[in-house]
CSV table of N, CA and C and ligand atoms in Angstrom, one decimal:
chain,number,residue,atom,x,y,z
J,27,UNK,N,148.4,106.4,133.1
J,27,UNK,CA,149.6,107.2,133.1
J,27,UNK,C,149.3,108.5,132.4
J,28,UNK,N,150.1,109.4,132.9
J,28,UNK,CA,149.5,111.0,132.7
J,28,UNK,C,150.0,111.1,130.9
J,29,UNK,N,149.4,111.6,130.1
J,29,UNK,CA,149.9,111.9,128.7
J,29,UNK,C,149.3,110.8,127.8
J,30,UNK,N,148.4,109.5,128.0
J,30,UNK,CA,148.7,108.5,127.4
J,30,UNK,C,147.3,108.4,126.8
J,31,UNK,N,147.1,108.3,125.9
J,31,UNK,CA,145.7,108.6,125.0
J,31,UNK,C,144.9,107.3,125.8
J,32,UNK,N,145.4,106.4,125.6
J,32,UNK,CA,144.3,104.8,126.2
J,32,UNK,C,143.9,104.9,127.8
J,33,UNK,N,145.3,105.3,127.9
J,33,UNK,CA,144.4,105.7,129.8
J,33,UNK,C,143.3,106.7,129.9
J,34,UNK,N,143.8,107.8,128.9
J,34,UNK,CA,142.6,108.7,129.0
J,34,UNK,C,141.3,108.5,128.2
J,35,UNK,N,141.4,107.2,127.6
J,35,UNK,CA,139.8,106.4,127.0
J,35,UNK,C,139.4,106.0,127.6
J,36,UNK,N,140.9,105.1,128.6
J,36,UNK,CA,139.9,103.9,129.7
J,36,UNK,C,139.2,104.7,130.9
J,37,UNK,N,139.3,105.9,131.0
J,37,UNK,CA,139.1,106.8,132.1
J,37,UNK,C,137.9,107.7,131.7
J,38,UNK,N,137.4,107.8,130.5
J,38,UNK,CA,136.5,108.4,130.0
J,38,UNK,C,136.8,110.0,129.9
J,39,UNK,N,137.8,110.2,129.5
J,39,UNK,CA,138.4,111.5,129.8
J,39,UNK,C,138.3,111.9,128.4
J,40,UNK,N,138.4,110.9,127.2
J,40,UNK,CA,138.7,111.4,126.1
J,40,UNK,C,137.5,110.2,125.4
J,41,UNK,N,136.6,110.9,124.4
J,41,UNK,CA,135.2,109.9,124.0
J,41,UNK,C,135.8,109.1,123.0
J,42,UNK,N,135.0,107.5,123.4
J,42,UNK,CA,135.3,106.9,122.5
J,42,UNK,C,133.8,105.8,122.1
J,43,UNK,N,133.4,105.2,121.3
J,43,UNK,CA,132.8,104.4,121.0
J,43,UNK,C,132.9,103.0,121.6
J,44,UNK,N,132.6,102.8,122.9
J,44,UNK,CA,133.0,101.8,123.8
J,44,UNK,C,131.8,100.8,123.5
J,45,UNK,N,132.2,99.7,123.4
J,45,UNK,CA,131.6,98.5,123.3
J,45,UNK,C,131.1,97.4,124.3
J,46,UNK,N,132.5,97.5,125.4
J,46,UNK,CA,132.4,96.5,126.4
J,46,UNK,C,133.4,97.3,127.6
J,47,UNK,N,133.3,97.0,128.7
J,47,UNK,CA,133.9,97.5,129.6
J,47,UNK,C,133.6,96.7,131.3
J,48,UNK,N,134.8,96.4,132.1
J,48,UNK,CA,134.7,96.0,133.0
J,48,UNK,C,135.8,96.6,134.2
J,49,UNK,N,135.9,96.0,135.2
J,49,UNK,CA,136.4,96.2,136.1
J,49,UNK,C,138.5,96.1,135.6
J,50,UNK,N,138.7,95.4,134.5
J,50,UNK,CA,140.1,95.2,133.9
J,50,UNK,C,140.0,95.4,132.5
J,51,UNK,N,139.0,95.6,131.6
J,51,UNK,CA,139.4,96.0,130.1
J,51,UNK,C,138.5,96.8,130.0
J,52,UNK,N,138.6,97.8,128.6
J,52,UNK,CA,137.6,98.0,128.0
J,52,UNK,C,138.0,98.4,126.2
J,53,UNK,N,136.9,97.4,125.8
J,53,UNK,CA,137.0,97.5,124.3
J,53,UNK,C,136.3,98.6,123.7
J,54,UNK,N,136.8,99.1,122.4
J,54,UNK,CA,136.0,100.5,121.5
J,54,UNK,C,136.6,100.4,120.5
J,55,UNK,N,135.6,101.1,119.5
J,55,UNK,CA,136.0,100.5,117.9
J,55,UNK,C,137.1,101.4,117.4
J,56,UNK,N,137.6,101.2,116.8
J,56,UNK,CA,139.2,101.9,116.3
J,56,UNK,C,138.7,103.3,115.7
J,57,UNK,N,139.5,104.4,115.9
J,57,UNK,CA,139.3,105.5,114.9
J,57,UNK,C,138.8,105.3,113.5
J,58,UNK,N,139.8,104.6,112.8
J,58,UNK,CA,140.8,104.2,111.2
J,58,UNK,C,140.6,102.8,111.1
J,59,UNK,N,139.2,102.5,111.1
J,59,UNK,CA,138.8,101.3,111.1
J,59,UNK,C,139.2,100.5,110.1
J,60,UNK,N,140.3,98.8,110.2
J,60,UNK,CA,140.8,98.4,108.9
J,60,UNK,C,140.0,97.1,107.9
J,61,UNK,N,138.7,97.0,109.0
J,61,UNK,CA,137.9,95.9,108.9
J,61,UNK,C,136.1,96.4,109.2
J,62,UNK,N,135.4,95.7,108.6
J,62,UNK,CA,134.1,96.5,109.3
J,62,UNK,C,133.7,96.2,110.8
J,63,UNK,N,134.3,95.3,111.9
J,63,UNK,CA,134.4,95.1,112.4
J,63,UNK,C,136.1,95.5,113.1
J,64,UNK,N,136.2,96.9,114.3
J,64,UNK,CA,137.7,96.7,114.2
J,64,UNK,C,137.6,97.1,115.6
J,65,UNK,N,138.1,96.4,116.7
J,65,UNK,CA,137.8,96.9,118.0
J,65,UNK,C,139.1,97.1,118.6
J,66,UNK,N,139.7,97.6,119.4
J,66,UNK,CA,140.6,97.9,120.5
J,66,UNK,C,140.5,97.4,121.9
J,67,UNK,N,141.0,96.3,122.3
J,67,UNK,CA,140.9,96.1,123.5
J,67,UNK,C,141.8,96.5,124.6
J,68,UNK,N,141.9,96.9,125.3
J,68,UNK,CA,142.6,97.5,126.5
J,68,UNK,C,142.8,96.6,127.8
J,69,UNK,N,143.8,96.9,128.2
J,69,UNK,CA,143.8,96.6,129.9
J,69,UNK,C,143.9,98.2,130.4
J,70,UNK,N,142.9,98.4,131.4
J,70,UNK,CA,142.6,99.3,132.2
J,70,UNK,C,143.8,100.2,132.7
J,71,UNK,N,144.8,99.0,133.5
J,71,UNK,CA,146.3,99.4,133.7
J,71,UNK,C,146.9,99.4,132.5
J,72,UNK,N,148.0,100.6,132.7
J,72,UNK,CA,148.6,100.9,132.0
J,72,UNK,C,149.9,100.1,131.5
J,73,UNK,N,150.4,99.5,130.7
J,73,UNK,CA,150.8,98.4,130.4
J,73,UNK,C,151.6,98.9,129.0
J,74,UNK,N,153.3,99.9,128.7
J,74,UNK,CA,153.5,100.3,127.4
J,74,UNK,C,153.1,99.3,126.3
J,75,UNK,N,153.8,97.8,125.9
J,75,UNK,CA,154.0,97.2,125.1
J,75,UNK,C,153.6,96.0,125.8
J,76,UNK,N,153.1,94.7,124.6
J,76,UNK,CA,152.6,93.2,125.6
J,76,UNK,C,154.2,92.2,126.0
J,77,UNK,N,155.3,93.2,125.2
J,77,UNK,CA,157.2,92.9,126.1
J,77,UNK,C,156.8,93.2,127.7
J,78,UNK,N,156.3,94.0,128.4
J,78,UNK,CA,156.6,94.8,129.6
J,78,UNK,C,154.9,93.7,130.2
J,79,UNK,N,154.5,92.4,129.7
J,79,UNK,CA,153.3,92.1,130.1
J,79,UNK,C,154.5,91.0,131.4
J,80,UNK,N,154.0,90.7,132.7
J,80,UNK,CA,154.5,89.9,133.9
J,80,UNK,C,153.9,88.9,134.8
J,81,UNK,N,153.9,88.2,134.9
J,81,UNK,CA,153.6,87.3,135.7
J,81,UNK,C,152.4,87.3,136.4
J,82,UNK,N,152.3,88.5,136.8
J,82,UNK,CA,151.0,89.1,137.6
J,82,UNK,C,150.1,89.1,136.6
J,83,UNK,N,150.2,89.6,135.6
J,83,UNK,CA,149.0,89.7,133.9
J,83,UNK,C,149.0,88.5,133.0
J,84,UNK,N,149.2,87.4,133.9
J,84,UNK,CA,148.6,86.1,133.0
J,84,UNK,C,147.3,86.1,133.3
J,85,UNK,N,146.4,86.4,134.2
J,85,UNK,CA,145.2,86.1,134.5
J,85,UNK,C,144.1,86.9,133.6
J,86,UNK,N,145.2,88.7,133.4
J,86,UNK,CA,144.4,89.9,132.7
J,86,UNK,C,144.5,89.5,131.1
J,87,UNK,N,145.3,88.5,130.5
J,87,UNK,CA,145.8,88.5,129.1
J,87,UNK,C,144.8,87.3,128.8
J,88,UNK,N,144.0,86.0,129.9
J,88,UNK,CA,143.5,85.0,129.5
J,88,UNK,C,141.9,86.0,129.5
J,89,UNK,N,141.8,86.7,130.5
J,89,UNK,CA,140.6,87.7,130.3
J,89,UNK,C,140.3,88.8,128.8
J,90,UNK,N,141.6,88.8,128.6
J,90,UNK,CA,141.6,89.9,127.0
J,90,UNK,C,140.4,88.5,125.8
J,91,UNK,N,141.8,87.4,126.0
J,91,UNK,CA,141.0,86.4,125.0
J,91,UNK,C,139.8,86.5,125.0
J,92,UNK,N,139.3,85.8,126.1
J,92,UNK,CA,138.2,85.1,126.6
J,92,UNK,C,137.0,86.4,126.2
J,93,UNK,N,137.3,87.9,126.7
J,93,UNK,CA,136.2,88.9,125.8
J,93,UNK,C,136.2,89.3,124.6
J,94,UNK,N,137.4,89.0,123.7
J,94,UNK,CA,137.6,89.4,122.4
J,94,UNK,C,136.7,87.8,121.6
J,95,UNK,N,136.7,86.9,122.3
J,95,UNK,CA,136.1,85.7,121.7
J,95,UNK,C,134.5,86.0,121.9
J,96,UNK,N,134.3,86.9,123.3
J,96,UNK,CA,132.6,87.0,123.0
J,96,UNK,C,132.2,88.0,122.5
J,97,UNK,N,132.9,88.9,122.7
J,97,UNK,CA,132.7,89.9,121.1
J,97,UNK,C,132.5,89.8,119.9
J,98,UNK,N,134.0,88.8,119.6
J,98,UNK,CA,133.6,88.2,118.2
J,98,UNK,C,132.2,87.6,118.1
J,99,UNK,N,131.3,86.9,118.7
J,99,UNK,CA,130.3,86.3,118.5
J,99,UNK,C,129.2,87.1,119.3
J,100,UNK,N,129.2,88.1,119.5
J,100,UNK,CA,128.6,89.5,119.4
J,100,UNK,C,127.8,90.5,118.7
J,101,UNK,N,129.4,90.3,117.9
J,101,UNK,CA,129.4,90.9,116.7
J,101,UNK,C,129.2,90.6,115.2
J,102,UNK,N,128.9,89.6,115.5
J,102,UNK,CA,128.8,88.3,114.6
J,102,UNK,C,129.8,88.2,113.2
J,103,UNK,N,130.9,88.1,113.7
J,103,UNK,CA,132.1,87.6,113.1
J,103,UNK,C,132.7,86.0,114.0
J,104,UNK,N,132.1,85.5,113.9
J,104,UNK,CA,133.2,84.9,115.0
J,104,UNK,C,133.1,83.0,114.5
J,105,UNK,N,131.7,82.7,113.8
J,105,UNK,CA,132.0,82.1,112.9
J,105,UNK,C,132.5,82.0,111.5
J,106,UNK,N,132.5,82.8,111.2
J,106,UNK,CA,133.3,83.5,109.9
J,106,UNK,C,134.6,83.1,109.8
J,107,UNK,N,135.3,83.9,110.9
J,107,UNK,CA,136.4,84.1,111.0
J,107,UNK,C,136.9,85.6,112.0
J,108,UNK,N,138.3,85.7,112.2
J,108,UNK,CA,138.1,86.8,112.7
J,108,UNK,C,139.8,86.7,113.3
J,109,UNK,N,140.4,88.2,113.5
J,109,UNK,CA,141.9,88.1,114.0
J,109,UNK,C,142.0,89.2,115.1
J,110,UNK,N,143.0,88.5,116.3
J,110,UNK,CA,143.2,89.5,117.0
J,110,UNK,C,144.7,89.6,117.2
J,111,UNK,N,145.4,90.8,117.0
J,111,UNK,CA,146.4,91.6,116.5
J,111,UNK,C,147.2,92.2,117.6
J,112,UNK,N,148.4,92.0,118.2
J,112,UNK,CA,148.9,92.8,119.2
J,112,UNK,C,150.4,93.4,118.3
J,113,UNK,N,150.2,95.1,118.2
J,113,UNK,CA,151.7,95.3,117.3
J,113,UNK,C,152.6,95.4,118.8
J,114,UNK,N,153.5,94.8,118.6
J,114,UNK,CA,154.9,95.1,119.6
J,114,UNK,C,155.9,96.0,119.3
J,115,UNK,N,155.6,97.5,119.1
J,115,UNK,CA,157.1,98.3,119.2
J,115,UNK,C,157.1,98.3,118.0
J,116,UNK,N,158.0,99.4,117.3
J,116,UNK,CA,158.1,99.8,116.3
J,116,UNK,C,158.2,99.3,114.5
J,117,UNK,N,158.6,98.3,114.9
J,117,UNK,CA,158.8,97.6,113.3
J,117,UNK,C,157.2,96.4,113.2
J,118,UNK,N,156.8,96.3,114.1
J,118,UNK,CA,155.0,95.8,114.0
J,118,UNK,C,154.3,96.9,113.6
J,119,UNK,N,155.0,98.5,114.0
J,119,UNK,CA,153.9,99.1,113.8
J,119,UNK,C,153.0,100.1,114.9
J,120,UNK,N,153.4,99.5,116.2
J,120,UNK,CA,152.5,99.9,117.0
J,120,UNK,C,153.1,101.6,117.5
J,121,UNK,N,151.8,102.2,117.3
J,121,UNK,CA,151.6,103.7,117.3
J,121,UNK,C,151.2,104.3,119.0
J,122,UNK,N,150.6,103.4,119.6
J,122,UNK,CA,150.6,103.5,120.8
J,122,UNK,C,150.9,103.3,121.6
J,123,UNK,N,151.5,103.5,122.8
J,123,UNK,CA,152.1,102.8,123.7
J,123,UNK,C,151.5,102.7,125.4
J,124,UNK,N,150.5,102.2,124.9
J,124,UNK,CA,149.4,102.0,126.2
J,124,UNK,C,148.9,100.5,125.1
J,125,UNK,N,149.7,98.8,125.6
J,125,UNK,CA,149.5,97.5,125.0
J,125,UNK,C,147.8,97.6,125.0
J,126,UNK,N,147.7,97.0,123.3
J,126,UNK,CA,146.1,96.9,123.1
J,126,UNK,C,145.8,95.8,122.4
J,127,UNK,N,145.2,95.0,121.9
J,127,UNK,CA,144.8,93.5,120.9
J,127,UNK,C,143.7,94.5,120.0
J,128,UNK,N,144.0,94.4,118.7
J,128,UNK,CA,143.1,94.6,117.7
J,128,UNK,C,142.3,93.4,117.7
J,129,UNK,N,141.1,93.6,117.7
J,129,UNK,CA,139.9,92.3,117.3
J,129,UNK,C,139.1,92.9,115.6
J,130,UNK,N,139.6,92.1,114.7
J,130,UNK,CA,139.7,92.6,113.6
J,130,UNK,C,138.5,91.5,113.1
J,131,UNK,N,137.5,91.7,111.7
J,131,UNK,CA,136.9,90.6,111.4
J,131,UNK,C,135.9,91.3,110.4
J,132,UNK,N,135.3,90.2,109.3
J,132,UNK,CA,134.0,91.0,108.7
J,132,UNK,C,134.7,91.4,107.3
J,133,UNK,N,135.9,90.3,107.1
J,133,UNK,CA,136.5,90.7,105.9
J,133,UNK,C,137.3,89.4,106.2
J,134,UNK,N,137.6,89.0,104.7
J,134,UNK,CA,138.9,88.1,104.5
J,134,UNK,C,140.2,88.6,104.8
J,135,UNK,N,140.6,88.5,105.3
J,135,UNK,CA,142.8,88.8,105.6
J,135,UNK,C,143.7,87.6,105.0
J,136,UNK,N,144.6,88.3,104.8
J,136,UNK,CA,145.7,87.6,103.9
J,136,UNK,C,146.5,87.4,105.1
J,137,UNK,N,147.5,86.2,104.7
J,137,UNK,CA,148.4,85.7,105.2
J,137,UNK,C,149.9,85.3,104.4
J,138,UNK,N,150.9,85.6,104.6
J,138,UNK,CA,151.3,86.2,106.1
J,138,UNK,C,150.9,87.9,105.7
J,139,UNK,N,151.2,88.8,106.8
J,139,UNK,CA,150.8,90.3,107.1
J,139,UNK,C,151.9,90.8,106.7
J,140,UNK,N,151.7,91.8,106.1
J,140,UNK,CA,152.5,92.8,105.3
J,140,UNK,C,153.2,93.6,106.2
Z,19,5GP,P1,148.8,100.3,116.8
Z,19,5GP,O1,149.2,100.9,115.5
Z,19,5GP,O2,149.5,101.0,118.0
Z,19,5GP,O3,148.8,98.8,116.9
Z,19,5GP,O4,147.2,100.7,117.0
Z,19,5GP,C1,146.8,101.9,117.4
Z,19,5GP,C2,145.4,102.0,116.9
Z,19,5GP,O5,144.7,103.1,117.7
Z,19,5GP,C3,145.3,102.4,115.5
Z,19,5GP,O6,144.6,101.4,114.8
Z,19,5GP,C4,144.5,103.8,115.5
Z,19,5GP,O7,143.6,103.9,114.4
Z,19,5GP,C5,143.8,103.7,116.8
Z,19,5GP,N1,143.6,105.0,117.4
Z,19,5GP,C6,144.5,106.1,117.5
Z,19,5GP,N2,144.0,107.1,118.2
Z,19,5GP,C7,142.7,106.8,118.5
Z,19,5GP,C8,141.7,107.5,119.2
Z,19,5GP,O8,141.8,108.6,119.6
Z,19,5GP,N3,140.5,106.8,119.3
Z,19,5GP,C9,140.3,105.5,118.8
Z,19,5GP,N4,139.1,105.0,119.0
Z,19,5GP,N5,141.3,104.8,118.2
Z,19,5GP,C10,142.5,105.5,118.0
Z,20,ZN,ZN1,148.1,104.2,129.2
């Protein structure tokens, strides 16, 4: 979508520290890293919030896991521990609006989230 910072990552229009990338996602490490380990995963399509995710994107959202799990073990967080984060809309937080999963890890986290 024209204006949207993550399309213009997933598109290589705008540089980012990419990690992983395929034909439906591609992961890169966060600006404002909150963990030493802090990635962004994307769906390619443009997708505002994981509310607006549909029936057609159960197959793209089992594909988000399934690479944020080999990342984690990648990256070597993934026996440790490790968290992946989706904010939904404004009171989670979320700053973006191109839906992303934080893969967070490489630190202890508290529970519950502030
Ligand atoms: P949200 O707050 O929407 O869940 O997460 C958005 C994330 O995108 C934030 O953690 C922020 O640091 C990251 N971010 C914002 N702009 C950029 C950018 O231009 N490049 C990268 N790599 N990350 C960004
Ligand atoms: Zn977008």
């Amino acid at each position: 979508m024209e204006g949207c910072l993550f399309c213009k990552i997933a598109g290589g229009e705008i540089k980012s520290d990419v990690v992983y990338q395929d034909d439906r996602v591609v992961a890169f490490r966060d600006i404002n890293p909150q963990a030493p380990v802090h990635l962004l995963i994307i769906p390619r399509e443009h997708i505002p919030t994981i509310s607006d995710l549909r029936e057609q994107h159960r197959e793209l959202v089992g594909h988000i896991f399934l690479v944020a799990g080999k990342l984690a073990d990648q990256l070597g967080v993934a026996r440790e521990g490790y968290r992946v984060v989706a904010n939904c809309r404004e009171a989670a937080g979320q700053t973006v609006f191109h839906a992303h999963f934080h893969l967070l890890g490489g630190r202890q986290f508290g529970w519950p989230p502030g």
